[in-house]
mmCIF file of C-alpha atoms in Angstrom:
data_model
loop_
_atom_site.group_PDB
_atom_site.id
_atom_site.type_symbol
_atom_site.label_atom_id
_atom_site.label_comp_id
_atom_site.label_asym_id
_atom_site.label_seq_id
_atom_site.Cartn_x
_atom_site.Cartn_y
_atom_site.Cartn_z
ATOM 1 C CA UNK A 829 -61.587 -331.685 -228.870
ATOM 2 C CA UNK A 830 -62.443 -328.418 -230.532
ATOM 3 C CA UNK A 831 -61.592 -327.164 -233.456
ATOM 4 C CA UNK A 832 -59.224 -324.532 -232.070
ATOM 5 C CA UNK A 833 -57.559 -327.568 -230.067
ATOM 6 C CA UNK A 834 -57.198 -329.558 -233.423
ATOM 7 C CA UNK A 835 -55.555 -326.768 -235.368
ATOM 8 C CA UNK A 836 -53.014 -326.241 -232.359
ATOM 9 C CA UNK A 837 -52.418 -329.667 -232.145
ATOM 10 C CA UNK A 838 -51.818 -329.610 -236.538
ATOM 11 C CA UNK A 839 -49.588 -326.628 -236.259
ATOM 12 C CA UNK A 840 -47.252 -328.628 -233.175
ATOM 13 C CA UNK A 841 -47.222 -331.866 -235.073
ATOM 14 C CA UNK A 842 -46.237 -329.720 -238.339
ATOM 15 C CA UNK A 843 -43.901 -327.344 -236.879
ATOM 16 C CA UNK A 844 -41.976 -330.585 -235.045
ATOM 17 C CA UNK A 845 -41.769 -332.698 -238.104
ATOM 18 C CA UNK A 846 -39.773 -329.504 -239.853
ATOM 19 C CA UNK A 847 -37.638 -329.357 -236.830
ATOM 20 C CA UNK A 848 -36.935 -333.068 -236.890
ATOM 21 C CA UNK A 849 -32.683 -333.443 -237.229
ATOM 22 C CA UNK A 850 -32.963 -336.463 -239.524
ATOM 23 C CA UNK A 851 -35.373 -334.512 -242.019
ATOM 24 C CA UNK A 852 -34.764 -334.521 -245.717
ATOM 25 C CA UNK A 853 -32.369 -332.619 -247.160
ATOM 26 C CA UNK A 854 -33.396 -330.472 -250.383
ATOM 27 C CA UNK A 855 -32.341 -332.461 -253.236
ATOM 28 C CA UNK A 856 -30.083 -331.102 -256.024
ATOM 29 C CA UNK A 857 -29.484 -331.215 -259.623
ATOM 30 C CA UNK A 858 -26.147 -332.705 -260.040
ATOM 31 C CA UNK A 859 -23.805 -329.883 -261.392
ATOM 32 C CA UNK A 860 -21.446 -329.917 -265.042
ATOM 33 C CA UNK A 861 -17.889 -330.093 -264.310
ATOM 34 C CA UNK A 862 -15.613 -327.594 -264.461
ATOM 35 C CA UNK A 863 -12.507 -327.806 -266.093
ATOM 36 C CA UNK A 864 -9.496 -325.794 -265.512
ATOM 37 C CA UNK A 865 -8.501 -323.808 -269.030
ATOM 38 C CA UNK A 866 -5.028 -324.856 -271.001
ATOM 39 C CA UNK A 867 -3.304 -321.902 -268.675
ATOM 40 C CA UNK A 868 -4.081 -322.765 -265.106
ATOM 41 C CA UNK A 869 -1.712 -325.325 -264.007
ATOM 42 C CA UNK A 870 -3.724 -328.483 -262.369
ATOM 43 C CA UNK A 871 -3.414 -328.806 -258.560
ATOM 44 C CA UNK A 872 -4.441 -331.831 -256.434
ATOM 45 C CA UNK A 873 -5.562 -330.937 -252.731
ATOM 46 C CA UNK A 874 -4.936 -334.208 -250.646
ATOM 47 C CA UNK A 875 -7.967 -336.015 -249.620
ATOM 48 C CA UNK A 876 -9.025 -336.266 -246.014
ATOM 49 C CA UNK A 877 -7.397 -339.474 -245.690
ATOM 50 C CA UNK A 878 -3.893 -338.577 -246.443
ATOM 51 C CA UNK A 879 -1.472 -336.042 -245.122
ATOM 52 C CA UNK A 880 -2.315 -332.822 -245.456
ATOM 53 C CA UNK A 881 1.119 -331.364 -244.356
ATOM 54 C CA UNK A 882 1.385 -329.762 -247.570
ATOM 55 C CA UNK A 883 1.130 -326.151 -248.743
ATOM 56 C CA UNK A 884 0.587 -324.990 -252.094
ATOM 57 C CA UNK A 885 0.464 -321.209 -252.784
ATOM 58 C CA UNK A 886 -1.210 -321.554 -255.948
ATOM 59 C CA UNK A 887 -4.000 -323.776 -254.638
ATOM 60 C CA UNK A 888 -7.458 -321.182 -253.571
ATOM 61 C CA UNK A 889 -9.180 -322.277 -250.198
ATOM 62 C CA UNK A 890 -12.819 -321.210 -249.305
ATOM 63 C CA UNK A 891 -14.579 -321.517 -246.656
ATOM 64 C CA UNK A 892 -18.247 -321.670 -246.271
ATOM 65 C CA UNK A 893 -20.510 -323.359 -243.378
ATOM 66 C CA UNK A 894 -23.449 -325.966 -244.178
ATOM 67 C CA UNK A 895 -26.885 -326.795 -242.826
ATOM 68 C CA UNK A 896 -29.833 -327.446 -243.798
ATOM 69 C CA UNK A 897 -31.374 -324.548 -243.510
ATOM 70 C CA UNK A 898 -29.173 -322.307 -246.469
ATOM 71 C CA UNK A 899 -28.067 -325.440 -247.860
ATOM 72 C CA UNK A 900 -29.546 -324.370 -250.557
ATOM 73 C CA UNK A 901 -27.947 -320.996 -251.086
ATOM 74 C CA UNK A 902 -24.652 -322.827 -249.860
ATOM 75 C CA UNK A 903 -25.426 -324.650 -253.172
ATOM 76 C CA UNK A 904 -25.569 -321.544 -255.347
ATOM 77 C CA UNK A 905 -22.367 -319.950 -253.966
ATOM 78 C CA UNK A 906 -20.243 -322.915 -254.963
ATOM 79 C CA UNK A 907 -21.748 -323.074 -258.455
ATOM 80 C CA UNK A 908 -21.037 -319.485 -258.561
ATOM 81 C CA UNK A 909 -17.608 -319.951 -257.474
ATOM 82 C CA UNK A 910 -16.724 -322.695 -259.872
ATOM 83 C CA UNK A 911 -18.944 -321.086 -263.124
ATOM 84 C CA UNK A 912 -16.665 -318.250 -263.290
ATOM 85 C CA UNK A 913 -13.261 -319.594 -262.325
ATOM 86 C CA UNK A 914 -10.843 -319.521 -264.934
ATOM 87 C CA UNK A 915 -9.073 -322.440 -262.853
ATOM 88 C CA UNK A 916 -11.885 -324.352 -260.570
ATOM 89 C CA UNK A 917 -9.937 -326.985 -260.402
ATOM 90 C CA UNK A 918 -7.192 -325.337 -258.499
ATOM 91 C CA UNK A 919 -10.423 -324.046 -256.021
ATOM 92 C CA UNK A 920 -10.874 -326.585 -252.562
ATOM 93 C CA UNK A 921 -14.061 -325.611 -250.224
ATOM 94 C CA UNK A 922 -13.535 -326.284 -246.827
ATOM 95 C CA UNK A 923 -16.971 -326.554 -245.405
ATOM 96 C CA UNK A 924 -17.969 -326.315 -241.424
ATOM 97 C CA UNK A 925 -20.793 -328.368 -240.385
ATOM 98 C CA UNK A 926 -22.109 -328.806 -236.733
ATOM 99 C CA UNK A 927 -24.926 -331.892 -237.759
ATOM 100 C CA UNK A 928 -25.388 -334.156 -240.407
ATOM 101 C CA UNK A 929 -22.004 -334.612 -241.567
ATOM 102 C CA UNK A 930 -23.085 -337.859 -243.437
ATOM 103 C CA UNK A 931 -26.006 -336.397 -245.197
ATOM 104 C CA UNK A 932 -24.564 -332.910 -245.762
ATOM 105 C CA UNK A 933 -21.389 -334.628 -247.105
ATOM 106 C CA UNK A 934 -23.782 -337.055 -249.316
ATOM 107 C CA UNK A 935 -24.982 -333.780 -250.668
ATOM 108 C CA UNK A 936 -22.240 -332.078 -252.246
ATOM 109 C CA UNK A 937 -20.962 -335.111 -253.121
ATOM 110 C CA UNK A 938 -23.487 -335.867 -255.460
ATOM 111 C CA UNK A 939 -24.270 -332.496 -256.792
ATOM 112 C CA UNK A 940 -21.051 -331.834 -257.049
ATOM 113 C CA UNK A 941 -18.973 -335.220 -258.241
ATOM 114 C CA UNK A 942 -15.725 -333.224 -258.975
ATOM 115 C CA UNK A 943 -15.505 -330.531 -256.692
ATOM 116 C CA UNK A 944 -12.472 -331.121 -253.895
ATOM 117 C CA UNK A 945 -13.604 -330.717 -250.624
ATOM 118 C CA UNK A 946 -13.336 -330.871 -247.026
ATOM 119 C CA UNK A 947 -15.278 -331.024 -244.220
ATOM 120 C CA UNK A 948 -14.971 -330.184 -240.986
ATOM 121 C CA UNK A 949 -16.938 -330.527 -237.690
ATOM 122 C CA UNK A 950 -17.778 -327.408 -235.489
ATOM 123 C CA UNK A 951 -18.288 -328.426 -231.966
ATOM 124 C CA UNK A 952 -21.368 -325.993 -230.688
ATOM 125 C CA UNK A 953 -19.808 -326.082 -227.091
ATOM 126 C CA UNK A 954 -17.090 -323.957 -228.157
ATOM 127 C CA UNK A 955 -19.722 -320.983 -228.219
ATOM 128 C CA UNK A 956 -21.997 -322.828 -225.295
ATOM 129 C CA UNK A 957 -22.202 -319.753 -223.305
ATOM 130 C CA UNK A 958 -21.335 -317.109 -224.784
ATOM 131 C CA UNK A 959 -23.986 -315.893 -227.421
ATOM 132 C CA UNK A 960 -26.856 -313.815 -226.766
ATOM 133 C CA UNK A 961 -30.055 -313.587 -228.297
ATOM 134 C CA UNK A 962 -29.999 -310.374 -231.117
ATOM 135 C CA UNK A 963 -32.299 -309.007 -233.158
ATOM 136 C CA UNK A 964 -32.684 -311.414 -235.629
ATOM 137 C CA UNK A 965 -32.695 -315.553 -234.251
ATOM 138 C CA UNK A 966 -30.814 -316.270 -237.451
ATOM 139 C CA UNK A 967 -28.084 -314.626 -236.392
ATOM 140 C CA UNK A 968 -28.286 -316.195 -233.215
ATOM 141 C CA UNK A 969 -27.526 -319.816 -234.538
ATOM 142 C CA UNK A 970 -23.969 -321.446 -232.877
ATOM 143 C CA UNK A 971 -22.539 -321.737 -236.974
ATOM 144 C CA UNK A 972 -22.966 -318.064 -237.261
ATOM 145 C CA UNK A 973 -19.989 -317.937 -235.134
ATOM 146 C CA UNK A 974 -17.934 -320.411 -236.666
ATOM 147 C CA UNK A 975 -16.031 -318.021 -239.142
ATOM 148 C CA UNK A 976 -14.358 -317.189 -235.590
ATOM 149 C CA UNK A 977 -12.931 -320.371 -235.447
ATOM 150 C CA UNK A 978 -11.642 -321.236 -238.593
ATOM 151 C CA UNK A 979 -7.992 -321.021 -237.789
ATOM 152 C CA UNK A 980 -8.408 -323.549 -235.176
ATOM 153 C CA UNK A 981 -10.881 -325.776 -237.715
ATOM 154 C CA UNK A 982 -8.544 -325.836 -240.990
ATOM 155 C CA UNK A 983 -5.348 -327.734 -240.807
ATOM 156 C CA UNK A 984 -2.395 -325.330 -240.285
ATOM 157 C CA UNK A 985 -1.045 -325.534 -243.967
ATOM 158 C CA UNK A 986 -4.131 -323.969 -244.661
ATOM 159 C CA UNK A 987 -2.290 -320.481 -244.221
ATOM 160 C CA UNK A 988 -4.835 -318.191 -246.368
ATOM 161 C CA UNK A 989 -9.025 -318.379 -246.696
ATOM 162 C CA UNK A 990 -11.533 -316.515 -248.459
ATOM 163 C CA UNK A 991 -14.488 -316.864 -246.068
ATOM 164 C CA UNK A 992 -17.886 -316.641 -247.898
ATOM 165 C CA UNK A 993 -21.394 -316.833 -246.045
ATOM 166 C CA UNK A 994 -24.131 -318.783 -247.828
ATOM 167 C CA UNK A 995 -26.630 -316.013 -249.407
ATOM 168 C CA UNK A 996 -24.243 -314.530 -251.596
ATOM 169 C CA UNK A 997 -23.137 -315.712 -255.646
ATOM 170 C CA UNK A 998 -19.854 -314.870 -257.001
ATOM 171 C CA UNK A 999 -19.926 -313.342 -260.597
ATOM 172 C CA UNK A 1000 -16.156 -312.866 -261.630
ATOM 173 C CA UNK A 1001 -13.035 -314.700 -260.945
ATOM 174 C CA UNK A 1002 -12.554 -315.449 -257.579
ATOM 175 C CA UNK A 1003 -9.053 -315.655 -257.477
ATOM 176 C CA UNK A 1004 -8.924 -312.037 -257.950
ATOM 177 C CA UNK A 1005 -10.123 -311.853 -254.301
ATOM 178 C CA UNK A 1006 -7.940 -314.394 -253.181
ATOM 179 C CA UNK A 1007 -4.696 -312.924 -254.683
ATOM 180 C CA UNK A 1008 -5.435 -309.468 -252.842
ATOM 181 C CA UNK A 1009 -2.511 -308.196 -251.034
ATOM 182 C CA UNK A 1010 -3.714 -308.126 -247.128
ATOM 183 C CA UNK A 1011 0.199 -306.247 -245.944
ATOM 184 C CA UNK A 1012 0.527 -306.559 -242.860
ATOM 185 C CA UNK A 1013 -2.931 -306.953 -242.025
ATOM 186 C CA UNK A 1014 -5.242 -309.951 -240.851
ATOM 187 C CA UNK A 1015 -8.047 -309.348 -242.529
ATOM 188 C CA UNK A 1016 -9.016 -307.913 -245.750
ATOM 189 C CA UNK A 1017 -12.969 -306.965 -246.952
ATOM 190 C CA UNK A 1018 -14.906 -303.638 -248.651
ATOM 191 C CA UNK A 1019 -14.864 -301.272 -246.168
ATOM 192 C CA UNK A 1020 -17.992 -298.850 -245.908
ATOM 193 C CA UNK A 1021 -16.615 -295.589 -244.065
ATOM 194 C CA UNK A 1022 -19.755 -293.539 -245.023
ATOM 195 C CA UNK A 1023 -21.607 -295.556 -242.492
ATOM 196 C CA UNK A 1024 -23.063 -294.333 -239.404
ATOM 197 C CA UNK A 1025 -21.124 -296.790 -236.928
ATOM 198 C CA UNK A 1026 -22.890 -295.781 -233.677
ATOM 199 C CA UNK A 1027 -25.181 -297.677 -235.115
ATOM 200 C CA UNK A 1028 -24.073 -301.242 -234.228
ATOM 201 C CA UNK A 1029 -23.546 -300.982 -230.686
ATOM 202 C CA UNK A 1030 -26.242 -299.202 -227.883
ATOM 203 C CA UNK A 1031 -26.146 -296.648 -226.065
ATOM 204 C CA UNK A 1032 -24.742 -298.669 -222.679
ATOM 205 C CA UNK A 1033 -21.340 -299.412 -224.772
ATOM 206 C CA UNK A 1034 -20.569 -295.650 -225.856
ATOM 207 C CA UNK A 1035 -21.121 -294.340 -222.361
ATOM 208 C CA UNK A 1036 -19.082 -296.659 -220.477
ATOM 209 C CA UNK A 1037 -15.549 -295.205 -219.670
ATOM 210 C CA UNK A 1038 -14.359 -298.807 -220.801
ATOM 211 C CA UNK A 1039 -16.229 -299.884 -223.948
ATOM 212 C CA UNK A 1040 -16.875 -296.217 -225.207
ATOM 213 C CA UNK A 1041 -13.278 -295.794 -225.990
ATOM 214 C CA UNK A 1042 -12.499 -298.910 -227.805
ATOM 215 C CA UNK A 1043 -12.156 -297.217 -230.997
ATOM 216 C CA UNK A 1044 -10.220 -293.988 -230.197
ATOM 217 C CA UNK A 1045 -7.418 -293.414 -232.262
ATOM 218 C CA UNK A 1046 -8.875 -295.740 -235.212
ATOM 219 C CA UNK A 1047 -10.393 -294.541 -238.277
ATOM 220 C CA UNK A 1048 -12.780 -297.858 -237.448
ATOM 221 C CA UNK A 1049 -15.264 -298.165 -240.649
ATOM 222 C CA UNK A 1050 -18.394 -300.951 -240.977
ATOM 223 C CA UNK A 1051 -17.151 -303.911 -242.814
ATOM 224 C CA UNK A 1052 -19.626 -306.915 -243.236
ATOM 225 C CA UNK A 1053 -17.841 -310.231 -242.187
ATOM 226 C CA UNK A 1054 -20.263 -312.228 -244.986
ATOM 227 C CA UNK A 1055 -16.753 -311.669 -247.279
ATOM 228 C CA UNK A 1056 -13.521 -312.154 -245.540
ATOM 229 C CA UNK A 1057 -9.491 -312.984 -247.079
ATOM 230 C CA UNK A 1058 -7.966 -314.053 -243.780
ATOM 231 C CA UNK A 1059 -4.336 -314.688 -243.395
ATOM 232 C CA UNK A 1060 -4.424 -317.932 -240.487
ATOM 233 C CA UNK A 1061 -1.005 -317.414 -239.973
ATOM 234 C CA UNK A 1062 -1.309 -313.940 -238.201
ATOM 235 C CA UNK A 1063 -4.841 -315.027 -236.756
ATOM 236 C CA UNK A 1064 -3.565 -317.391 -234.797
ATOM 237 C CA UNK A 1065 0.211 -315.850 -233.662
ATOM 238 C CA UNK A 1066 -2.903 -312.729 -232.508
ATOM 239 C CA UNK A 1067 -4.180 -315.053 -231.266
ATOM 240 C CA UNK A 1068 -7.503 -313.271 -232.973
ATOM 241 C CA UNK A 1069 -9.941 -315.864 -231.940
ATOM 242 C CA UNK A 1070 -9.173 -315.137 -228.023
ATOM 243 C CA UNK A 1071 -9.787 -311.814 -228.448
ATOM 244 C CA UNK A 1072 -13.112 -311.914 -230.182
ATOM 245 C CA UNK A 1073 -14.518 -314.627 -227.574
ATOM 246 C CA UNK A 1074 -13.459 -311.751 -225.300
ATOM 247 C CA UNK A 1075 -16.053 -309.188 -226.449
ATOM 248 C CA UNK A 1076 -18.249 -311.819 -226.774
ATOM 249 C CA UNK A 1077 -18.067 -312.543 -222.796
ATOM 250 C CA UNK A 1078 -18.318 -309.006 -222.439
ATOM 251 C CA UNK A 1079 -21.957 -308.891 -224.401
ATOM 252 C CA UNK A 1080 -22.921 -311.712 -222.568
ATOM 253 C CA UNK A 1081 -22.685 -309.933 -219.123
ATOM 254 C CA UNK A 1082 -23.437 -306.566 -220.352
ATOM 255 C CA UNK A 1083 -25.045 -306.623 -223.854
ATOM 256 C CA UNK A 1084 -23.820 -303.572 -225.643
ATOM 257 C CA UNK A 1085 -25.010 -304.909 -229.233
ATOM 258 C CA UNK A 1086 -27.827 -306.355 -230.823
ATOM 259 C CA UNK A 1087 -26.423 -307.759 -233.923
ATOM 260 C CA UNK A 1088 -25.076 -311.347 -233.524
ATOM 261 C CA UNK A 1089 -21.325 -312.061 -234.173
ATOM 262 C CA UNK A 1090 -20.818 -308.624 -236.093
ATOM 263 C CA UNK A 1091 -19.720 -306.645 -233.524
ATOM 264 C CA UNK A 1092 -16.793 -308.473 -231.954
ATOM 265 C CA UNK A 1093 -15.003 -308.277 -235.380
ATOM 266 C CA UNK A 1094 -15.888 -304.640 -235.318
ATOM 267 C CA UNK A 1095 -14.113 -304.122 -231.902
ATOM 268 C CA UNK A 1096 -11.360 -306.122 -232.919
ATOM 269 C CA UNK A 1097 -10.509 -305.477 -236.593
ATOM 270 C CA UNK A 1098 -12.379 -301.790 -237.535
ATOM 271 C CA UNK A 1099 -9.802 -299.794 -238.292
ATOM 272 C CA UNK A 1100 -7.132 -302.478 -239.326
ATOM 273 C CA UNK A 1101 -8.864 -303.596 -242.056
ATOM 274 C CA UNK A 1102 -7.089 -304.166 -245.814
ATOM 275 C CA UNK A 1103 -9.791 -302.199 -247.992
ATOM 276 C CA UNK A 1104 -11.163 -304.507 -251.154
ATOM 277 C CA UNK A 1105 -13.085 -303.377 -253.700
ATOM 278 C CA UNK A 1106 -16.767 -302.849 -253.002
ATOM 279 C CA UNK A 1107 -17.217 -305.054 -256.390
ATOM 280 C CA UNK A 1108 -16.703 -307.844 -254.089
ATOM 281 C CA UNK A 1109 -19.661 -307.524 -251.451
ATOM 282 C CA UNK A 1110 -22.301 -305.570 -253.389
ATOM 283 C CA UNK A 1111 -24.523 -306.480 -249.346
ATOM 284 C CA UNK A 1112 -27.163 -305.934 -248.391
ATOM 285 C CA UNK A 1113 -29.586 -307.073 -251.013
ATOM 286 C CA UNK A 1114 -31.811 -309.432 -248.448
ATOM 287 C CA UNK A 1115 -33.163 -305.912 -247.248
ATOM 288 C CA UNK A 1116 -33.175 -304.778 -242.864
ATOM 289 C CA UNK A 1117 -33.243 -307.484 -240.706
ATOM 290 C CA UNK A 1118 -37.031 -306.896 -239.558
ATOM 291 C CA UNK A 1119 -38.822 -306.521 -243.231
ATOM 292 C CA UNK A 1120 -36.144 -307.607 -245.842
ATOM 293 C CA UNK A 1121 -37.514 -305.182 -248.083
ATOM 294 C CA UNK A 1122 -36.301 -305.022 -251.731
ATOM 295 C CA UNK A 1123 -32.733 -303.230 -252.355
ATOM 296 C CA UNK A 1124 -31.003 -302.106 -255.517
ATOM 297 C CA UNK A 1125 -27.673 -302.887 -255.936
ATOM 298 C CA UNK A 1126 -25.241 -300.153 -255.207
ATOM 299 C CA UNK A 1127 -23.255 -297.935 -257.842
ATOM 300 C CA UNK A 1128 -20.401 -299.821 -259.419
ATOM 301 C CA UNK A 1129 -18.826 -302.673 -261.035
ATOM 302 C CA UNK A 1130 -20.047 -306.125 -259.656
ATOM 303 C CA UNK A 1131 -18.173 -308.928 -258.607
ATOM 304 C CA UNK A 1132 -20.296 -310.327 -255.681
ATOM 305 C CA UNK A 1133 -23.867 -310.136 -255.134
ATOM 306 C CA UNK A 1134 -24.589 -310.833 -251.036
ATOM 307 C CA UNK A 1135 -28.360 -311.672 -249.995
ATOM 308 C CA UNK A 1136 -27.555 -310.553 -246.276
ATOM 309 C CA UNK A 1137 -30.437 -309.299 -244.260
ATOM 310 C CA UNK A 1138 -33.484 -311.115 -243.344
ATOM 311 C CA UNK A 1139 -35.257 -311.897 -246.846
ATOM 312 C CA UNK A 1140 -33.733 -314.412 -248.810
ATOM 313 C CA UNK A 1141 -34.007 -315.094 -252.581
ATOM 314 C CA UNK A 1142 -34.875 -319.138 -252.373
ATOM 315 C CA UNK A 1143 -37.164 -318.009 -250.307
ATOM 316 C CA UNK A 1144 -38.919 -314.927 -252.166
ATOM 317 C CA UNK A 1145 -38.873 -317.117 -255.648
ATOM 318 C CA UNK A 1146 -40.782 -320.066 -253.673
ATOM 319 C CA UNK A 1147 -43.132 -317.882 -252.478
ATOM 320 C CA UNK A 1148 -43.467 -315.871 -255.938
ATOM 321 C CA UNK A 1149 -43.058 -312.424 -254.234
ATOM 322 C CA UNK A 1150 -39.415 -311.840 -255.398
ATOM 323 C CA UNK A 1151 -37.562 -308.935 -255.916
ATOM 324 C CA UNK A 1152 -36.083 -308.001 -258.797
ATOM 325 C CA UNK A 1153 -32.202 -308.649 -258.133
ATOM 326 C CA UNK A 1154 -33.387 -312.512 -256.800
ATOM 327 C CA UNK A 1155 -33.231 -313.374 -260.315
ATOM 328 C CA UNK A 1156 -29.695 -312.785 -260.764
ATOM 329 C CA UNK A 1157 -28.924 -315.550 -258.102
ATOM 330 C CA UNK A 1158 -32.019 -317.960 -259.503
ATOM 331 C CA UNK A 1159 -29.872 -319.056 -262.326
ATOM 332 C CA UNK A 1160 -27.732 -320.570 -259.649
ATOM 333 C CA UNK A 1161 -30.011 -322.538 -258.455
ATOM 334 C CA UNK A 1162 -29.637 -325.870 -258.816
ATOM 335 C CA UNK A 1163 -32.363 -327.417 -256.327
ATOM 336 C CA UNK A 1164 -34.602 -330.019 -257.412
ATOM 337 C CA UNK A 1165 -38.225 -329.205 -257.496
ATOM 338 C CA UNK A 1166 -40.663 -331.679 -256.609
ATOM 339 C CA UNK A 1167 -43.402 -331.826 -259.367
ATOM 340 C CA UNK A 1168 -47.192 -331.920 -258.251
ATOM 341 C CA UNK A 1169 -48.020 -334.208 -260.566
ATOM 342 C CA UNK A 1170 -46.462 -338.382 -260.887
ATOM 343 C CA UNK A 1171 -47.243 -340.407 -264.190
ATOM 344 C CA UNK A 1172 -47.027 -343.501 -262.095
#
């Protein structure tokens, strides 16, 4: 065998022991516990094995998905969340999982011995079908999508959720977010109207007769869906989720996008959109999604800092080539490094 041979044959073995399902999971430093102060009231969410047919108003629900891949930012967010709570107690995470339930569940559980949570199963055949490769194969992965399903995931007294993807940390009281006043709509996130929102879809959506004319009549500005406050009530009597599968179809036969499961809440909800203060999705930090070049954060207050794009900061600090805002979020961090040397 030559040498070239060898180092192929290295590089398989290597690349299909990382892709093995029942690999490790990072291991995590197990996190203090968070009281709630002498003014919050304490709340008790129900635990998975008793009825959950009961709503409290004053109880905050997040949700956030889980894999191995960003568990590790997954990690940071909820630490986030719960280090600047002035109630964490009164905080439940409702996390969606597609594999490794046990483990993933094992996880938190242990790094996070007080923290009440859920979690919940998403079945990948729900989206069997329907997604098409973009320009990024992160974006292309079936629990990208799951923030569509949420309504249908959550138990129905679940009636409001702050949605939060997994590269972002939370540096001010979250249940300023959550106690946002959505009106009468849906969905409520910062709006960015400045941006240039041909941008998101190609040039085969604006010229068709059909598609080109979805947003006429709207004042339709970019919102990024990494930050959401969703009222599950009206998503599901819109039956919301329907109509985002919808454009999804529609991309599947026709591709007008490139961006993963962006654009359908565009085409749906641009336009109708409760505006929140950019404080609370300062975006964008994880640079394009081709180079995830270093960003600044923009002007204003902060109240959110959101790795999206393609780089990282786990990833950037492991590699020692971060960029300066990564360590804002490495204090978060609460995963265990293995040491390269053992006394035993």
């Amino acid at each position: 065998m030559s040498i070239l041979s060898i180092s192929l044959f290295l590089i398989t073995v290597f690349v299909s022991v990382k892709s093995l399902p029942n690999a490790e999971l990072p291991a995590f430093r197990e996190a203090p516990a968070f009281r709630n102060g002498r003014e919050c009231l304490k709340k008790t969410w129900p635990s998975p094995f008793n009825n959950l047919n009961h709503h409290d108003p004053s109880m905050i629900h997040i949700a956030m998905t889980l894999d191995a891949t960003y568990l590790r930012g997954s990690v940071a967010g909820v630490l986030s969340v719960l280090q600047h709570a002035a109630c964490p107690e009164n905080i439940v995470f409702h996390f969606i999982a597609t594999h490794r339930r046990a483990d993933l569940r094992r996880t938190i559980t242990t790094t996070f011995p007080y923290l009440s949570f859920h979690l919940y199963h998403f079945n990948t055949d729900l989206v069997r079908g329907k997604i098409s490769s973009s320009i990024r194969r992160a974006l292309d992965q079936p629990l990208n999508y799951a923030r569509i399903y949420l309504a249908d995931l959550l138990p129905f007294t679940v009636r409001r959720i702050i949605y939060f993807d997994s590269d972002l940390i939370v540096v001010d009281d979250v249940a300023k977010l959550w106690n946002i006043n959505l009106g009468a709509h849906v969905l409520g996130a910062p709006e960015y109207c400045h941006v240039n929102f041909t941008y998101y879809f190609n040039s085969r959506f604006w010229s068709s007769p059909v598609y080109g004319t979805s947003f006429t009549g709207r004042r339709a500005c970019y919102f990024n869906t990494g930050v959401m406050v969703i009222d599950l009530r009206k998503w599901r009597e819109g039956k919301y989720t329907e109509k985002l599968e919808y454009w999804m179809r529609v991309q599947k036969k026709n591709r007008i996008y490139e961006l993963g499961s962006l654009p359908p809440f565009l085409l749906v909800f641009a336009g109708d959109v409760e505006g929140v203060e950019h404080r609370w999705n300062q975006h964008g930090l994880g640079g394009d999604n081709l180079e995830g070049l270093c960003r600044d954060l923009h002007p204003g207050p902060v109240s959110l800092l959101h790795w999206s794009g393609k780089g990282k900061p786990w990833l950037r600090l492991d590699t020692k080539r971060p960029c300066p805002l990564d360590s804002l979020w490495a204090p978060y961090d609460l995963y265990r490094h293995s040491t390269l040397f053992c006394d035993s």
